PDB file of C-alpha atoms in Angstrom:
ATOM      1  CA  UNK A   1     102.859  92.577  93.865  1.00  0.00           C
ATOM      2  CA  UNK A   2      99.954  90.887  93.662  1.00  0.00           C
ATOM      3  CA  UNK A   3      97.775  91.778  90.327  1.00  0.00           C
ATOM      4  CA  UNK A   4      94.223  90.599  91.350  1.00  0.00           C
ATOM      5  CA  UNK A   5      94.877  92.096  94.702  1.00  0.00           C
ATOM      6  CA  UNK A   6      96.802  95.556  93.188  1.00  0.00           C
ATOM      7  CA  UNK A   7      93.166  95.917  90.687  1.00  0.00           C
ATOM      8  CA  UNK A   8      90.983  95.435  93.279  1.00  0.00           C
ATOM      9  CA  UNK A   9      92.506  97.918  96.138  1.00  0.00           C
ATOM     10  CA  UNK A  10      93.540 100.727  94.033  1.00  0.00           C
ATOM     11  CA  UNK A  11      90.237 100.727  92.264  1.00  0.00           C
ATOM     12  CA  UNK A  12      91.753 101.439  89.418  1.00  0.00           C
ATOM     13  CA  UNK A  13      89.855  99.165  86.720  1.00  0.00           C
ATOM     14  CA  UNK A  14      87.913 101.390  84.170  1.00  0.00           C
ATOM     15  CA  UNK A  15      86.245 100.156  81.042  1.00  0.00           C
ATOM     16  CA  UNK A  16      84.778 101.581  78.481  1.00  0.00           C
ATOM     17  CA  UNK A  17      86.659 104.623  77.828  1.00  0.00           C
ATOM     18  CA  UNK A  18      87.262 106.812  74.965  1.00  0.00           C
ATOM     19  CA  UNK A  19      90.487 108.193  73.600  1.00  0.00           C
ATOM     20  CA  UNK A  20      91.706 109.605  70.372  1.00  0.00           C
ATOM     21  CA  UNK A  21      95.055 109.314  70.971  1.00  0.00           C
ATOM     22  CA  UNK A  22      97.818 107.262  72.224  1.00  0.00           C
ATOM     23  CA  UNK A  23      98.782 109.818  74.162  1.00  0.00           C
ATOM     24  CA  UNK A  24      95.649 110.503  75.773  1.00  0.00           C
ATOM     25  CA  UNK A  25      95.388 106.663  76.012  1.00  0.00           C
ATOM     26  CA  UNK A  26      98.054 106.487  78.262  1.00  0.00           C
ATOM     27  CA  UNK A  27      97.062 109.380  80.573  1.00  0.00           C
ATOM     28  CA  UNK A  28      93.855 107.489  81.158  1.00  0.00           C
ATOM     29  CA  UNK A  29      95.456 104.889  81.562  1.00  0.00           C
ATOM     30  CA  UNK A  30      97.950 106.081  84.017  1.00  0.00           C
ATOM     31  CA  UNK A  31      95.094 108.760  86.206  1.00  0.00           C
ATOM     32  CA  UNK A  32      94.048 105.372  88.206  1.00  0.00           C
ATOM     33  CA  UNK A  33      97.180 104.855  89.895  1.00  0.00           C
ATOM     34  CA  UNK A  34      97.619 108.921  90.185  1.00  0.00           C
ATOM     35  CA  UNK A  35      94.578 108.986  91.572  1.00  0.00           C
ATOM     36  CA  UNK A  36      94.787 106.749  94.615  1.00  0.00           C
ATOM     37  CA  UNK A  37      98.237 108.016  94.607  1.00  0.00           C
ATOM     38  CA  UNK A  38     100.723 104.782  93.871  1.00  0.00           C
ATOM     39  CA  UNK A  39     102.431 107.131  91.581  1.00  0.00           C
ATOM     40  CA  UNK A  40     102.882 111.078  90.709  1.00  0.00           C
ATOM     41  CA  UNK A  41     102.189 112.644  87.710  1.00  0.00           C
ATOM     42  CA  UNK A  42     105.947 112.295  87.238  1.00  0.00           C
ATOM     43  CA  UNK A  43     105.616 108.719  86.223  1.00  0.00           C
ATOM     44  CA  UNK A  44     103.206 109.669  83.796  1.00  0.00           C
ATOM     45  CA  UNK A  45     105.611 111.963  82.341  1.00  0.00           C
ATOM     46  CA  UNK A  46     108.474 109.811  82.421  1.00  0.00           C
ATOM     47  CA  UNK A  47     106.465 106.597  80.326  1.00  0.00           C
ATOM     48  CA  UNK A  48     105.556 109.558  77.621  1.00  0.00           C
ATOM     49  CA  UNK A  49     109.231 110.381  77.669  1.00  0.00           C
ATOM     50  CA  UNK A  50     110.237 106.889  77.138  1.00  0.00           C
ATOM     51  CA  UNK A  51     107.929 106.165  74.641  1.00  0.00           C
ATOM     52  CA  UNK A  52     108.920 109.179  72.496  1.00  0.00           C
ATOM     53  CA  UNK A  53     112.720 108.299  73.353  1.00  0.00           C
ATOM     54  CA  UNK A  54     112.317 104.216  72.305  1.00  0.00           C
ATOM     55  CA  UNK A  55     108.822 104.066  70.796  1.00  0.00           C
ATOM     56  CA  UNK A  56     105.666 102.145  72.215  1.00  0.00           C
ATOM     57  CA  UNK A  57     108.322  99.275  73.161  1.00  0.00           C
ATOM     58  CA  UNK A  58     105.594  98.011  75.454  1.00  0.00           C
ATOM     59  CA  UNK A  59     102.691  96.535  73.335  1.00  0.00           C
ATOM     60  CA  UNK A  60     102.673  93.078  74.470  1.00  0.00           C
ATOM     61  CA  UNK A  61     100.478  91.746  71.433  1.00  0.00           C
ATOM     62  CA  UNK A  62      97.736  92.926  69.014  1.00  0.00           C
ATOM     63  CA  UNK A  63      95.577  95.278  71.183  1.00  0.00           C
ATOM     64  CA  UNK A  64      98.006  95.050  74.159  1.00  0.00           C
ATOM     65  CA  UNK A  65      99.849  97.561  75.834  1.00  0.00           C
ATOM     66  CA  UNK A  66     101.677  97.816  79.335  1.00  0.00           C
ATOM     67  CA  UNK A  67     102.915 101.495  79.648  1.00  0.00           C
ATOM     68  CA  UNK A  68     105.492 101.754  82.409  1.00  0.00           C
ATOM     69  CA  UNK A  69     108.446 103.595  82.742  1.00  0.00           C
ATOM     70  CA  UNK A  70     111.783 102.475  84.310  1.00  0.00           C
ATOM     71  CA  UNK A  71     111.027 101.201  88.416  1.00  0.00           C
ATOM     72  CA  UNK A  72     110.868 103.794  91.058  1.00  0.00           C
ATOM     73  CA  UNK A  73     110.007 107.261  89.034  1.00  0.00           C
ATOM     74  CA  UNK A  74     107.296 108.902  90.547  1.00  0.00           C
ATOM     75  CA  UNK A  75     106.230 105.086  91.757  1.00  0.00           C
ATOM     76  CA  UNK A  76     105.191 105.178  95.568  1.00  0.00           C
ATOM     77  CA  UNK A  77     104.039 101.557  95.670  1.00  0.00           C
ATOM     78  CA  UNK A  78     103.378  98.720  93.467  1.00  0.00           C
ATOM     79  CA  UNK A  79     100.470  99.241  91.636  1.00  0.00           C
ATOM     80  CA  UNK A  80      98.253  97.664  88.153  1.00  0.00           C
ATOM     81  CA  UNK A  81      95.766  99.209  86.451  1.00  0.00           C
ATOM     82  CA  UNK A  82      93.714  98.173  83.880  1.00  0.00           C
ATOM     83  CA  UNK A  83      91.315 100.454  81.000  1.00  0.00           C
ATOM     84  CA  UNK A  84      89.571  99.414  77.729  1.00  0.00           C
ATOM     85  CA  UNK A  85      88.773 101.785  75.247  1.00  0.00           C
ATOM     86  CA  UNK A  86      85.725 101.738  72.995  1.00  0.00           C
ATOM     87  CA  UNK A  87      87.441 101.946  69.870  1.00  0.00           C
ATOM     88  CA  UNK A  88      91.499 101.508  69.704  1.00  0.00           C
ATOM     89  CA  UNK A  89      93.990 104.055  69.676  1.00  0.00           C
ATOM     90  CA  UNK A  90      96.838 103.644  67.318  1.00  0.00           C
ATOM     91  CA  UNK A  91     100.611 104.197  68.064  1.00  0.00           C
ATOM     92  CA  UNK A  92     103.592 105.727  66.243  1.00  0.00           C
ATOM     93  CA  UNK A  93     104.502 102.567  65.056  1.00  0.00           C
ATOM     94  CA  UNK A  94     100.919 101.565  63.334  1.00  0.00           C
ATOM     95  CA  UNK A  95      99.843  99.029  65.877  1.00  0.00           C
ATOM     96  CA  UNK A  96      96.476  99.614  67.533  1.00  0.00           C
ATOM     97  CA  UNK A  97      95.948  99.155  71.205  1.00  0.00           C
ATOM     98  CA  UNK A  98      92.412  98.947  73.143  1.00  0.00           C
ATOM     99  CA  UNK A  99      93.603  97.310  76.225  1.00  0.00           C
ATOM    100  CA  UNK A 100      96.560  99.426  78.341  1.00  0.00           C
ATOM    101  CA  UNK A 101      97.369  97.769  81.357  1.00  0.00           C
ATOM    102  CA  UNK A 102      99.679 100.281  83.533  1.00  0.00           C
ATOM    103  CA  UNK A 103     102.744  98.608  85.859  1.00  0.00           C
ATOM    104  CA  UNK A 104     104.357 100.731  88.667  1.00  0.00           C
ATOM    105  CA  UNK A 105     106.906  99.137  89.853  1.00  0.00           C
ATOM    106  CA  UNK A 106     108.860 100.541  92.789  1.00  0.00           C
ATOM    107  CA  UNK A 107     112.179  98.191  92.287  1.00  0.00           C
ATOM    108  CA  UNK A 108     113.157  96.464  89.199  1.00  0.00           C
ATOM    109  CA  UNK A 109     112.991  93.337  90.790  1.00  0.00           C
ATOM    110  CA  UNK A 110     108.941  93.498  91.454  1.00  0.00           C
ATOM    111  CA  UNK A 111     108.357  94.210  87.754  1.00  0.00           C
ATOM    112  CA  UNK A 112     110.364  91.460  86.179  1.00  0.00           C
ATOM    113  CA  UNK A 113     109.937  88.743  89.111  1.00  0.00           C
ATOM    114  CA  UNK A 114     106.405  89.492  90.175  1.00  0.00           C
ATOM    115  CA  UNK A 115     104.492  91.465  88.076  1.00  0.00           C
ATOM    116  CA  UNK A 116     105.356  89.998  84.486  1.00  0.00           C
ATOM    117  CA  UNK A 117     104.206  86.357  85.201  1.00  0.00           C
ATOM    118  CA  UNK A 118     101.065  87.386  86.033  1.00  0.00           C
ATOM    119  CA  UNK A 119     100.565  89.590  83.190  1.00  0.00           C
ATOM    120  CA  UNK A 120     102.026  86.792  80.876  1.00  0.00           C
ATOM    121  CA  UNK A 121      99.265  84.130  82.862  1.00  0.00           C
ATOM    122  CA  UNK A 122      96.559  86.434  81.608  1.00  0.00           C
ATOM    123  CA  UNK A 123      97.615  86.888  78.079  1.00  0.00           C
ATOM    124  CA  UNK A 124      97.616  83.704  77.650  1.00  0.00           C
ATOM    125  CA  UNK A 125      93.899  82.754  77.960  1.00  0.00           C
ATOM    126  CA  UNK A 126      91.949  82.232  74.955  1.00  0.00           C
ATOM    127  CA  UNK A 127      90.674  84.888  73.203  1.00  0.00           C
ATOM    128  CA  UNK A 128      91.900  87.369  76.134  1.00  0.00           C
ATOM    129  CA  UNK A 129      91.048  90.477  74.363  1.00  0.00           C
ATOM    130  CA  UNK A 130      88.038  90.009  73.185  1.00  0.00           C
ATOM    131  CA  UNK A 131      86.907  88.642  76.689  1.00  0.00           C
ATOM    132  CA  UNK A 132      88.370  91.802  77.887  1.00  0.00           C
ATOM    133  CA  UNK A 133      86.937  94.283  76.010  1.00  0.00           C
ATOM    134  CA  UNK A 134      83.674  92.512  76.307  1.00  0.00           C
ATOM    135  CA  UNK A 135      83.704  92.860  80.303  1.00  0.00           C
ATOM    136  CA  UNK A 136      80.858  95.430  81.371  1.00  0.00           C
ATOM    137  CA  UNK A 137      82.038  95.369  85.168  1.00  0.00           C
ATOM    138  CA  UNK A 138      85.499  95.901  87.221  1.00  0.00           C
ATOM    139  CA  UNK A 139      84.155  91.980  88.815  1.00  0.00           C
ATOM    140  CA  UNK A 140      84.046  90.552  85.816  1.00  0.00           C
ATOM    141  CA  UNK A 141      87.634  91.791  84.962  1.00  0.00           C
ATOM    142  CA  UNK A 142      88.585  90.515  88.143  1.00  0.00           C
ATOM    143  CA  UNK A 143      87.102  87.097  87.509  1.00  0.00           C
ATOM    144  CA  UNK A 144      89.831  86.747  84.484  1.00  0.00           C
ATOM    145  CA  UNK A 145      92.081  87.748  86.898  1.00  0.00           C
ATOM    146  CA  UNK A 146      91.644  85.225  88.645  1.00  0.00           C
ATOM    147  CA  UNK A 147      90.999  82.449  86.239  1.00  0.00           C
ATOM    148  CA  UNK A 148      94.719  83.009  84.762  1.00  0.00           C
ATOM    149  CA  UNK A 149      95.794  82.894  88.267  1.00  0.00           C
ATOM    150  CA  UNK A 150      95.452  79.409  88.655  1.00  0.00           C
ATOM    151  CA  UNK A 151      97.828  78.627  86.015  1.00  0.00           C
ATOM    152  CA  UNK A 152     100.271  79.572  87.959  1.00  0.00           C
ATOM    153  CA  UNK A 153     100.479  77.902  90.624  1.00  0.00           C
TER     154      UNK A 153
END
């Protein structure tokens, strides 16, 4: 699972968006990967379901959020996407979120071994969300992509 490569095939960058929910946040969110059909529906239903069940466990940081849901529901293949919202939505537990970057995972084993070290990579450049919500084009999300790439290797 390959996160510059996942981005880039399933077309499924999209900036600029507005929400007025979390919930609706999510769905957008999510509609990428449902779209070029990495997942069903089902896995959209199943993160909402979690995140009533154990709260919005997956905000990574202020402005952050990875919804996912637990490997292989509704997931056909491994798949990122990647939205920005105008103005952030805020969550049951107070925290806002502008930045939702979706994981579908189709074994446990992709999520935690390949997919979260890449994430983690590009957290960790400077001033990552503002750079990300500043980003006008799916290349120029791409580009931080593959800046924080290099880091690991």
């Amino acid at each position: 699972m390959n996160l510059q490569e996942s981005l880039k095939e399933h077309q499924a960058i999209r900036l600029g968006l507005s929400a007025k929910t979390w919930q609706e946040a999510v769905k957008l969110a999510a509609q990428p990967l449902i779209d070029n059909g990495a997942v069903s529906i089902s896995y959209y239903e199943a993160i909402m379901a979690s995140t009533e069940k154990h709260g919005p466990y997956y905000i990574l940081m202020p402005g952050v959020a990875m919804p996912h849901a637990a490997a292989g529901q509704g997931v056909f293949r491994d798949a990122f996407s990647l939205i920005t919202l105008k103005q952030p939505v805020l969550f049951s537990d107070g925290k806002e979120v502008s930045i939702l970057i979706t994981l579908a995972a189709t074994t446990a084993t992709s999520h935690t071994k390949d997919a979260i070290p890449q994430l983690v990579a590009l957290l960790e450049l400077d001033n990552v969300v503002e750079r990300l919500l500043a980003c006008q084009t799916p290349a120029d999300v791409l580009a931080m992509v593959e800046e924080s790439q290099t880091s690991l290797y």
